[in-house]
Short mmCIF file of C-alpha atoms and ligand atoms in Angstrom, two decimals:
data_model
loop_
_atom_site.label_atom_id
_atom_site.label_comp_id
_atom_site.label_asym_id
_atom_site.label_seq_id
_atom_site.Cartn_x
_atom_site.Cartn_y
_atom_site.Cartn_z
CA UNK R 1 109.29 100.32 130.10
CA UNK R 2 109.15 98.01 127.04
CA UNK R 3 108.19 98.87 123.57
CA UNK R 4 106.49 96.57 120.84
CA UNK R 5 105.50 96.91 117.31
CA UNK R 6 103.27 94.06 115.84
CA UNK R 7 103.08 94.84 112.07
CA UNK R 8 100.44 92.78 109.96
CA UNK R 9 102.05 93.39 106.55
CA UNK R 10 99.49 94.63 103.96
CA UNK R 11 96.63 94.02 106.61
CA UNK R 12 94.61 97.36 105.62
CA UNK R 13 92.11 96.99 102.88
CA UNK R 14 89.03 98.44 101.41
CA UNK R 15 85.34 97.70 102.16
CA UNK R 16 84.16 94.43 100.29
CA UNK R 17 80.81 93.78 98.97
CA UNK R 18 81.16 90.12 99.93
CA UNK R 19 81.77 91.10 103.50
CA UNK R 20 78.66 93.50 103.40
CA UNK R 21 80.67 96.74 103.07
CA UNK R 22 83.34 95.81 105.64
CA UNK R 23 86.98 95.30 105.24
CA UNK R 24 88.73 92.07 106.26
CA UNK R 25 90.09 93.77 109.39
CA UNK R 26 86.77 95.00 110.26
CA UNK R 27 85.07 91.58 109.44
CA UNK R 28 87.61 89.44 111.25
CA UNK R 29 86.98 88.25 114.73
CA UNK R 30 89.81 90.33 116.53
CA UNK R 31 88.81 90.43 120.33
CA UNK R 32 92.34 91.23 121.48
CA UNK R 33 93.07 94.12 119.08
CA UNK R 34 89.32 95.41 119.91
CA UNK R 35 90.02 95.41 123.73
CA UNK R 36 93.41 97.25 123.16
CA UNK R 37 91.68 99.85 121.06
CA UNK R 38 89.15 100.43 123.80
CA UNK R 39 91.73 100.93 126.10
CA UNK R 40 94.13 102.91 124.00
CA UNK R 41 94.32 105.10 121.12
CA UNK R 42 93.64 104.57 117.30
CA UNK R 43 94.11 106.71 114.43
CA UNK R 44 95.52 107.02 110.84
CA UNK R 45 99.06 107.22 109.77
CA UNK R 46 100.68 107.89 106.31
CA UNK R 47 103.49 105.50 105.98
CA UNK R 48 104.05 106.07 102.17
CA UNK R 49 105.40 109.54 101.46
CA UNK R 50 103.66 111.34 98.47
CA UNK R 51 105.21 110.32 95.27
CA UNK R 52 107.05 107.28 96.60
CA UNK R 53 105.79 103.82 95.58
CA UNK R 54 104.03 102.00 98.42
CA UNK R 55 106.55 98.94 98.94
CA UNK R 56 106.91 97.18 102.04
CA UNK R 57 110.63 98.56 102.02
CA UNK R 58 109.50 102.18 102.18
CA UNK R 59 106.61 101.73 104.46
CA UNK R 60 108.59 99.57 107.01
CA UNK R 61 111.37 102.09 107.09
CA UNK R 62 108.78 104.76 108.10
CA UNK R 63 107.19 102.60 110.64
CA UNK R 64 110.66 101.86 112.11
CA UNK R 65 111.19 105.65 112.21
CA UNK R 66 113.39 106.18 109.40
CA UNK R 67 111.98 108.76 106.79
CA UNK R 68 112.20 106.98 103.41
CA UNK R 69 112.88 110.21 101.72
CA UNK R 70 116.26 110.31 103.45
CA UNK R 71 117.00 106.92 103.83
CA UNK R 72 115.54 104.77 101.09
CA UNK R 73 117.67 103.63 98.30
CA UNK R 74 116.12 100.71 96.75
CA UNK R 75 114.59 97.39 97.86
CA UNK R 76 117.28 94.84 96.60
CA UNK R 77 120.14 96.53 98.56
CA UNK R 78 118.27 96.23 101.83
CA UNK R 79 117.91 92.52 101.16
CA UNK R 80 121.44 92.34 100.02
CA UNK R 81 122.41 93.23 103.52
CA UNK R 82 120.82 90.22 104.82
CA UNK R 83 121.94 87.83 102.41
CA UNK R 84 125.49 89.16 103.43
CA UNK R 85 126.21 90.79 100.15
CA UNK R 86 129.20 93.40 100.57
CA UNK R 87 128.20 96.16 98.39
CA UNK R 88 130.59 98.78 97.42
CA UNK R 89 129.98 102.42 96.65
CA UNK R 90 128.86 102.36 92.91
CA UNK R 91 127.40 99.19 92.81
CA UNK R 92 123.99 98.49 91.98
CA UNK R 93 121.85 95.53 93.72
CA UNK R 94 118.91 94.16 91.71
CA UNK R 95 116.19 91.97 93.04
CA UNK R 96 116.05 88.86 91.09
CA UNK R 97 112.76 86.91 91.31
CA UNK R 98 112.17 83.32 89.98
CA UNK R 99 108.95 83.61 88.22
CA UNK R 100 106.56 81.43 86.16
CA UNK R 101 105.90 82.53 82.67
CA UNK R 102 103.52 80.91 80.22
CA UNK R 103 105.15 78.30 78.00
CA UNK R 104 103.42 78.72 74.70
CA UNK R 105 105.85 78.62 71.46
CA UNK R 106 106.86 81.88 70.22
CA UNK R 107 108.62 85.18 71.36
CA UNK R 108 109.58 85.56 74.97
CA UNK R 109 107.96 89.14 74.74
CA UNK R 110 104.53 87.60 74.10
CA UNK R 111 104.46 85.51 77.20
CA UNK R 112 102.45 86.15 80.43
CA UNK R 113 103.47 86.10 83.90
CA UNK R 114 101.57 83.64 85.73
CA UNK R 115 103.19 83.46 89.21
CA UNK R 116 105.68 86.07 90.73
CA UNK R 117 107.03 83.36 93.08
CA UNK R 118 106.97 80.12 91.21
CA UNK R 119 104.70 78.50 93.93
CA UNK R 120 107.18 79.82 96.56
CA UNK R 121 109.94 77.48 95.24
CA UNK R 122 112.13 76.12 98.01
CA UNK R 123 115.41 77.69 98.62
CA UNK R 124 117.28 74.43 97.64
CA UNK R 125 115.70 74.20 94.27
CA UNK R 126 116.28 77.89 93.60
CA UNK R 127 120.00 77.58 94.56
CA UNK R 128 120.29 74.88 91.83
CA UNK R 129 118.48 76.96 89.17
CA UNK R 130 120.63 80.00 89.91
CA UNK R 131 123.79 77.88 89.71
CA UNK R 132 122.87 77.03 86.00
CA UNK R 133 122.23 80.72 85.38
CA UNK R 134 125.40 81.67 86.92
CA UNK R 135 127.47 79.33 84.59
CA UNK R 136 126.17 81.20 81.71
CA UNK R 137 125.63 84.77 82.78
CA UNK R 138 127.87 85.57 85.59
CA UNK R 139 131.05 87.46 84.93
CA UNK R 140 133.19 90.34 86.50
CA UNK R 141 130.27 92.86 86.07
CA UNK R 142 127.30 90.88 87.27
CA UNK R 143 127.22 88.47 90.14
CA UNK R 144 124.14 86.47 91.55
CA UNK R 145 123.42 85.86 95.17
CA UNK R 146 121.10 83.30 96.48
CA UNK R 147 118.52 84.64 98.95
CA UNK R 148 115.51 82.72 100.08
CA UNK R 149 112.82 80.96 98.18
CA UNK R 150 111.98 82.95 94.94
CA UNK R 151 113.79 86.12 96.10
CA UNK R 152 117.51 86.62 95.13
CA UNK R 153 119.93 89.19 94.21
CA UNK R 154 122.21 90.44 91.43
CA UNK R 155 125.03 92.83 92.00
CA UNK R 156 125.79 94.85 89.17
CA UNK R 157 129.50 96.48 89.48
CA UNK R 158 129.58 100.25 88.78
CA UNK R 159 125.78 99.98 87.66
CA UNK R 160 122.96 102.11 87.20
CA UNK R 161 119.67 102.34 89.04
CA UNK R 162 116.88 102.14 86.31
CA UNK R 163 113.07 101.78 86.53
CA UNK R 164 111.88 98.13 86.59
CA UNK R 165 108.36 96.69 87.10
CA UNK R 166 107.85 94.57 90.08
CA UNK R 167 106.49 91.19 88.79
CA UNK R 168 103.67 90.83 91.55
CA UNK R 169 102.06 94.04 90.16
CA UNK R 170 101.52 92.43 86.65
CA UNK R 171 100.45 88.92 87.44
CA UNK R 172 98.36 87.53 84.45
CA UNK R 173 99.59 90.20 81.95
CA UNK R 174 101.65 89.95 78.85
CA UNK R 175 105.35 90.77 79.60
CA UNK R 176 106.22 92.87 76.59
CA UNK R 177 105.58 96.49 77.92
CA UNK R 178 106.94 95.54 81.40
CA UNK R 179 110.22 94.23 80.34
CA UNK R 180 113.72 96.07 81.17
CA UNK R 181 114.50 98.70 79.00
CA UNK R 182 118.21 98.24 79.37
CA UNK R 183 119.16 95.84 76.57
CA UNK R 184 121.75 93.87 78.53
CA UNK R 185 119.11 93.11 81.26
CA UNK R 186 116.38 92.13 78.69
CA UNK R 187 118.98 89.85 76.95
CA UNK R 188 119.72 88.22 80.36
CA UNK R 189 116.08 87.71 80.96
CA UNK R 190 115.45 86.02 77.72
CA UNK R 191 118.49 83.96 78.21
CA UNK R 192 117.48 82.80 81.57
CA UNK R 193 114.32 81.47 80.02
CA UNK R 194 116.34 79.30 77.82
CA UNK R 195 118.56 77.99 80.57
CA UNK R 196 115.67 77.42 83.16
CA UNK R 197 112.89 76.12 81.06
CA UNK R 198 113.87 72.37 80.74
CA UNK R 199 116.15 72.34 83.76
CA UNK R 200 115.60 69.14 85.68
CA UNK R 201 114.32 71.05 88.59
CA UNK R 202 111.58 72.32 86.41
CA UNK R 203 110.75 69.01 84.70
CA UNK R 204 110.23 67.54 88.21
CA UNK R 205 108.29 70.53 89.25
CA UNK R 206 105.79 70.17 86.47
CA UNK R 207 105.47 66.32 87.32
CA UNK R 208 104.48 67.57 90.89
CA UNK R 209 101.97 69.90 89.78
CA UNK R 210 103.86 72.94 90.73
CA UNK R 211 104.81 76.12 88.58
CA UNK R 212 108.19 75.87 87.10
CA UNK R 213 110.71 78.65 87.84
CA UNK R 214 111.34 79.28 84.09
CA UNK R 215 112.45 82.84 84.10
CA UNK R 216 114.39 85.35 85.98
CA UNK R 217 112.63 88.71 86.50
CA UNK R 218 114.80 91.74 87.60
CA UNK R 219 113.27 94.64 89.57
CA UNK R 220 113.93 96.73 92.85
CA UNK R 221 117.27 98.15 91.74
CA UNK R 222 119.19 100.51 94.26
CA UNK R 223 122.47 101.48 95.64
CA UNK R 224 123.95 100.91 98.99
CA UNK R 225 121.95 102.24 101.84
CA UNK R 226 123.27 104.07 104.83
CA UNK R 227 120.90 103.67 107.71
CA UNK R 228 121.87 105.07 111.19
CA UNK R 229 121.91 102.47 114.13
CA UNK R 230 118.67 101.98 115.83
CA UNK R 231 119.97 102.46 119.33
CA UNK R 232 122.01 105.48 118.33
CA UNK R 233 118.75 107.13 116.92
CA UNK R 234 116.23 106.28 119.46
CA UNK R 235 118.31 105.16 122.58
CA UNK R 236 116.48 101.82 122.71
CA UNK R 237 118.22 98.32 122.18
CA UNK R 238 115.98 96.82 119.38
CA UNK R 239 115.31 93.24 117.98
CA UNK R 240 113.58 92.17 114.84
CA UNK R 241 111.38 89.10 114.45
CA UNK R 242 110.64 88.57 110.65
CA UNK R 243 110.73 85.81 108.22
CA UNK R 244 111.56 87.97 105.16
CA UNK R 245 114.97 88.98 103.86
CA UNK R 246 113.73 92.69 103.45
CA UNK R 247 113.02 93.19 107.15
CA UNK R 248 115.98 91.31 108.33
CA UNK R 249 118.01 93.44 105.92
CA UNK R 250 116.56 96.48 107.58
CA UNK R 251 117.62 95.11 110.99
CA UNK R 252 121.25 94.55 109.63
CA UNK R 253 121.35 98.01 108.22
CA UNK R 254 120.23 99.44 111.50
CA UNK R 255 122.09 97.27 113.84
CA UNK R 256 119.10 95.70 115.26
CA UNK R 257 119.29 91.99 116.48
CA UNK R 258 117.77 89.64 113.98
CA UNK R 259 115.92 86.68 115.64
CA UNK R 260 115.09 83.57 113.62
CA UNK R 261 112.00 81.71 114.65
CA UNK R 262 111.81 78.11 113.42
CA UNK R 263 108.93 77.50 111.16
CA UNK R 264 108.46 81.28 110.42
CA UNK R 265 108.08 81.39 106.73
CA UNK R 266 106.26 84.38 105.59
CA UNK R 267 103.05 82.40 104.51
CA UNK R 268 99.70 81.74 106.29
CA UNK R 269 100.86 78.73 108.36
CA UNK R 270 103.77 80.46 109.93
CA UNK R 271 104.86 80.06 113.49
CA UNK R 272 102.72 82.71 115.14
CA UNK R 273 103.28 81.63 118.76
CA UNK R 274 106.96 81.26 118.11
CA UNK R 275 107.09 84.85 117.15
CA UNK R 276 105.39 86.13 120.26
CA UNK R 277 107.44 83.87 122.52
CA UNK R 278 110.70 85.26 120.87
CA UNK R 279 109.46 88.80 121.62
CA UNK R 280 108.82 87.92 125.14
CA UNK R 281 112.21 86.32 125.61
CA UNK R 282 114.07 89.11 123.92
CA UNK R 283 112.24 91.90 126.03
CA UNK R 284 111.81 90.18 129.38
CA UNK R 285 114.90 87.93 129.47
CA UNK R 286 117.70 89.18 127.24
CA UNK R 287 117.32 92.90 128.16
CA UNK R 288 116.06 94.37 124.92
CA UNK R 289 113.86 97.44 124.98
CA UNK R 290 111.95 97.15 121.66
CA UNK R 291 110.80 94.23 119.53
CA UNK R 292 109.49 94.35 116.05
CA UNK R 293 107.15 91.57 115.26
CA UNK R 294 106.62 91.24 111.41
CA UNK R 295 103.97 88.90 110.17
CA UNK R 296 103.84 88.73 106.30
CA UNK R 297 100.75 86.56 105.80
CA UNK R 298 98.00 89.14 105.47
CA UNK R 299 99.97 90.82 102.51
CA UNK R 300 100.42 87.46 100.69
CA UNK R 301 96.85 86.74 101.26
CA UNK R 302 96.15 89.89 99.69
CA UNK R 303 98.16 89.43 96.81
CA UNK R 304 96.55 86.14 96.15
CA UNK R 305 93.16 88.00 96.39
CA UNK R 306 91.74 85.46 98.84
CA UNK R 307 89.45 87.29 101.39
CA UNK R 308 88.78 84.30 103.55
CA UNK R 309 92.45 83.57 103.91
CA UNK R 310 93.25 87.13 104.55
CA UNK R 311 90.61 87.23 107.27
CA UNK R 312 92.11 84.05 108.55
CA UNK R 313 95.69 85.69 108.73
CA UNK R 314 94.30 88.70 110.64
CA UNK R 315 92.41 86.39 113.19
CA UNK R 316 95.68 84.38 113.50
CA UNK R 317 97.57 87.65 114.18
CA UNK R 318 95.31 88.70 116.91
CA UNK R 319 94.80 85.46 118.60
CA UNK R 320 98.16 83.71 118.26
CA UNK R 321 100.54 86.65 118.36
CA UNK R 322 98.85 89.67 119.93
CA UNK R 323 97.05 87.83 122.70
CA UNK R 324 100.34 85.74 123.78
CA UNK R 325 102.35 89.05 123.95
CA UNK R 326 99.83 90.79 125.87
CA UNK R 327 99.47 88.03 128.48
CA UNK R 328 103.16 87.32 128.63
CA UNK R 329 103.86 91.25 129.15
CA UNK R 330 100.91 91.66 131.52
CA UNK R 331 102.17 88.53 133.76
CA UNK R 332 105.68 89.85 133.90
CA UNK R 333 104.61 93.10 135.44
CA UNK R 334 106.69 95.30 133.11
CA UNK R 335 104.97 98.47 131.84
CA UNK R 336 104.80 98.50 128.02
CA UNK R 337 103.65 100.42 125.16
CA UNK R 338 102.51 98.33 121.81
CA UNK R 339 101.98 99.59 118.50
CA UNK R 340 99.81 97.57 116.12
CA UNK R 341 99.57 98.47 112.53
CA UNK R 342 100.05 97.41 108.84
CA UNK R 343 102.78 98.97 106.58
CA UNK R 344 100.49 99.55 103.79
CA UNK R 345 97.07 98.34 102.51
CA UNK R 346 97.10 95.45 100.05
CA UNK R 347 93.52 95.41 99.15
CA UNK R 348 91.77 92.46 97.74
CA UNK R 349 90.28 94.27 94.95
CA UNK R 350 93.71 95.18 93.49
CA UNK R 351 95.72 92.37 94.84
CA UNK R 352 98.76 94.77 95.29
CA UNK R 353 99.89 97.55 97.50
CA UNK R 354 98.23 101.11 97.74
CA UNK R 355 99.75 104.27 99.19
CA UNK R 356 96.87 105.09 101.44
CA UNK R 357 96.98 105.97 105.18
CA UNK R 358 96.70 102.84 107.36
CA UNK R 359 94.90 102.46 110.66
CA UNK R 360 97.27 102.25 113.84
CA UNK R 361 96.43 101.24 117.46
CA UNK R 362 98.70 102.35 120.47
CA UNK R 363 98.11 100.66 123.74
CA UNK R 364 99.81 101.77 127.02
CA UNK R 365 99.69 99.29 129.83
CA UNK R 366 99.53 102.02 132.36
CA UNK R 367 96.40 103.50 130.73
CA UNK R 368 92.83 102.35 130.61
CA UNK R 369 90.99 104.79 128.99
CA UNK R 370 87.67 103.06 127.89
CA UNK R 371 86.48 104.37 124.58
CA UNK R 372 84.01 102.58 122.51
CA UNK R 373 86.56 102.23 119.62
CA UNK R 374 87.25 98.85 117.76
CA UNK R 375 90.35 98.69 115.81
CA UNK R 376 89.64 99.03 112.04
CA UNK R 377 90.02 101.46 109.05
CA UNK R 378 86.63 103.10 109.40
CA UNK R 379 86.89 103.71 113.16
CA UNK R 380 90.49 104.92 112.92
CA UNK R 381 89.42 107.27 110.26
CA UNK R 382 86.66 108.45 112.57
CA UNK R 383 88.95 108.88 115.62
CA UNK R 384 90.17 112.16 113.87
CA UNK R 385 93.79 111.24 115.12
CA UNK R 386 96.19 111.70 112.07
CA UNK R 387 99.98 111.28 111.54
CA UNK R 388 100.97 112.63 108.43
CA UNK R 389 104.51 111.69 108.61
CA UNK R 390 104.87 107.90 109.19
CA UNK R 391 108.31 108.09 110.47
CA UNK R 392 107.08 110.25 113.46
CA UNK R 393 104.91 107.48 114.92
CA UNK R 394 108.20 105.76 116.37
CA UNK R 395 109.08 108.83 118.23
CA UNK R 396 105.35 108.85 119.56
CA UNK R 397 105.70 105.26 120.75
CA UNK R 398 108.78 106.03 122.58
CA UNK R 399 107.46 109.25 124.18
CA UNK R 400 106.25 108.30 127.60
CA UNK R 401 103.49 110.68 127.61
ZN1 LIG N 501 103.29 92.70 99.23
#
């Protein structure tokens, strides 16, 4: 028996007037998912526990079977695991975004945050900018680590976890009331603007019509996580197929195998087929029991507020990942159970995550139940199936029932 999760990050949404009252998932052409829903089971699952914020971190921990109320210790520490940072007890990891602030004259506090990702700056350019930051701001207490694209990490020796605002939640807003309360962190953010604004990398980016990465933005602070190994917890050998540091970090923390797919980049034009192939390889050739295929694109398109691109991302997921996985598994003759779901909604109307329950689809190759269901929010709701503790869903996937 093989087990597969296909996770469309942020795929769930709300009904949109421009789609005649349908959600992007409902509107998209998804023949694969609909066929699986007809033969399988659909329902709603609450992946974000009451009172926790709806990050991809908490939600993916839930989906993977780790109760975030027990295992979650902040976002940045999970990413730090993937960057290879060796955290000590007492250290605090803080996510460092390279962001674009508006560049008018005057006070730092009066600027607006234009882009939380600096046009998804390349890792090479980001490394040069962080080097410049490091020369001024790094010392025995604060150490910077280069991650991927606009996502980096700061380790604060014997630090303190404090509330900080995710920059993707405040796009377009004036930053004054969202800045770090801690004076040291505020000072570092302000200083970073001075260091980065006219850095050659940014001068060139402006010439190319790209957003300059002109400030650091701190958020996602947390302490060293202690996750139990996936194989010990569930008795299955698992592999993670994702382009993003967070998911790869969760895999490092849970001793799952991380599989890098060439051209997988977390964007709309990622290597969908490559991810499907990697899953088939690891399950059918390399002796793994479980593959987690994470696709970031629907979430990014939700943050961008693009209905059209979000629909496109969902259709790609259906036709370029799920179809290939299903055909490959069917051809192999292996029995399998496949769970398809988002981690959280990223509704177009708010351009950020919400904590609402999400629709899941569970397919078992040995069953062919023939309902009239399609896979979308409204029908999953109507099915009456409800999982209130998201982390229970993994046990359900593994129960042979
Ligand atoms: Zn997101």
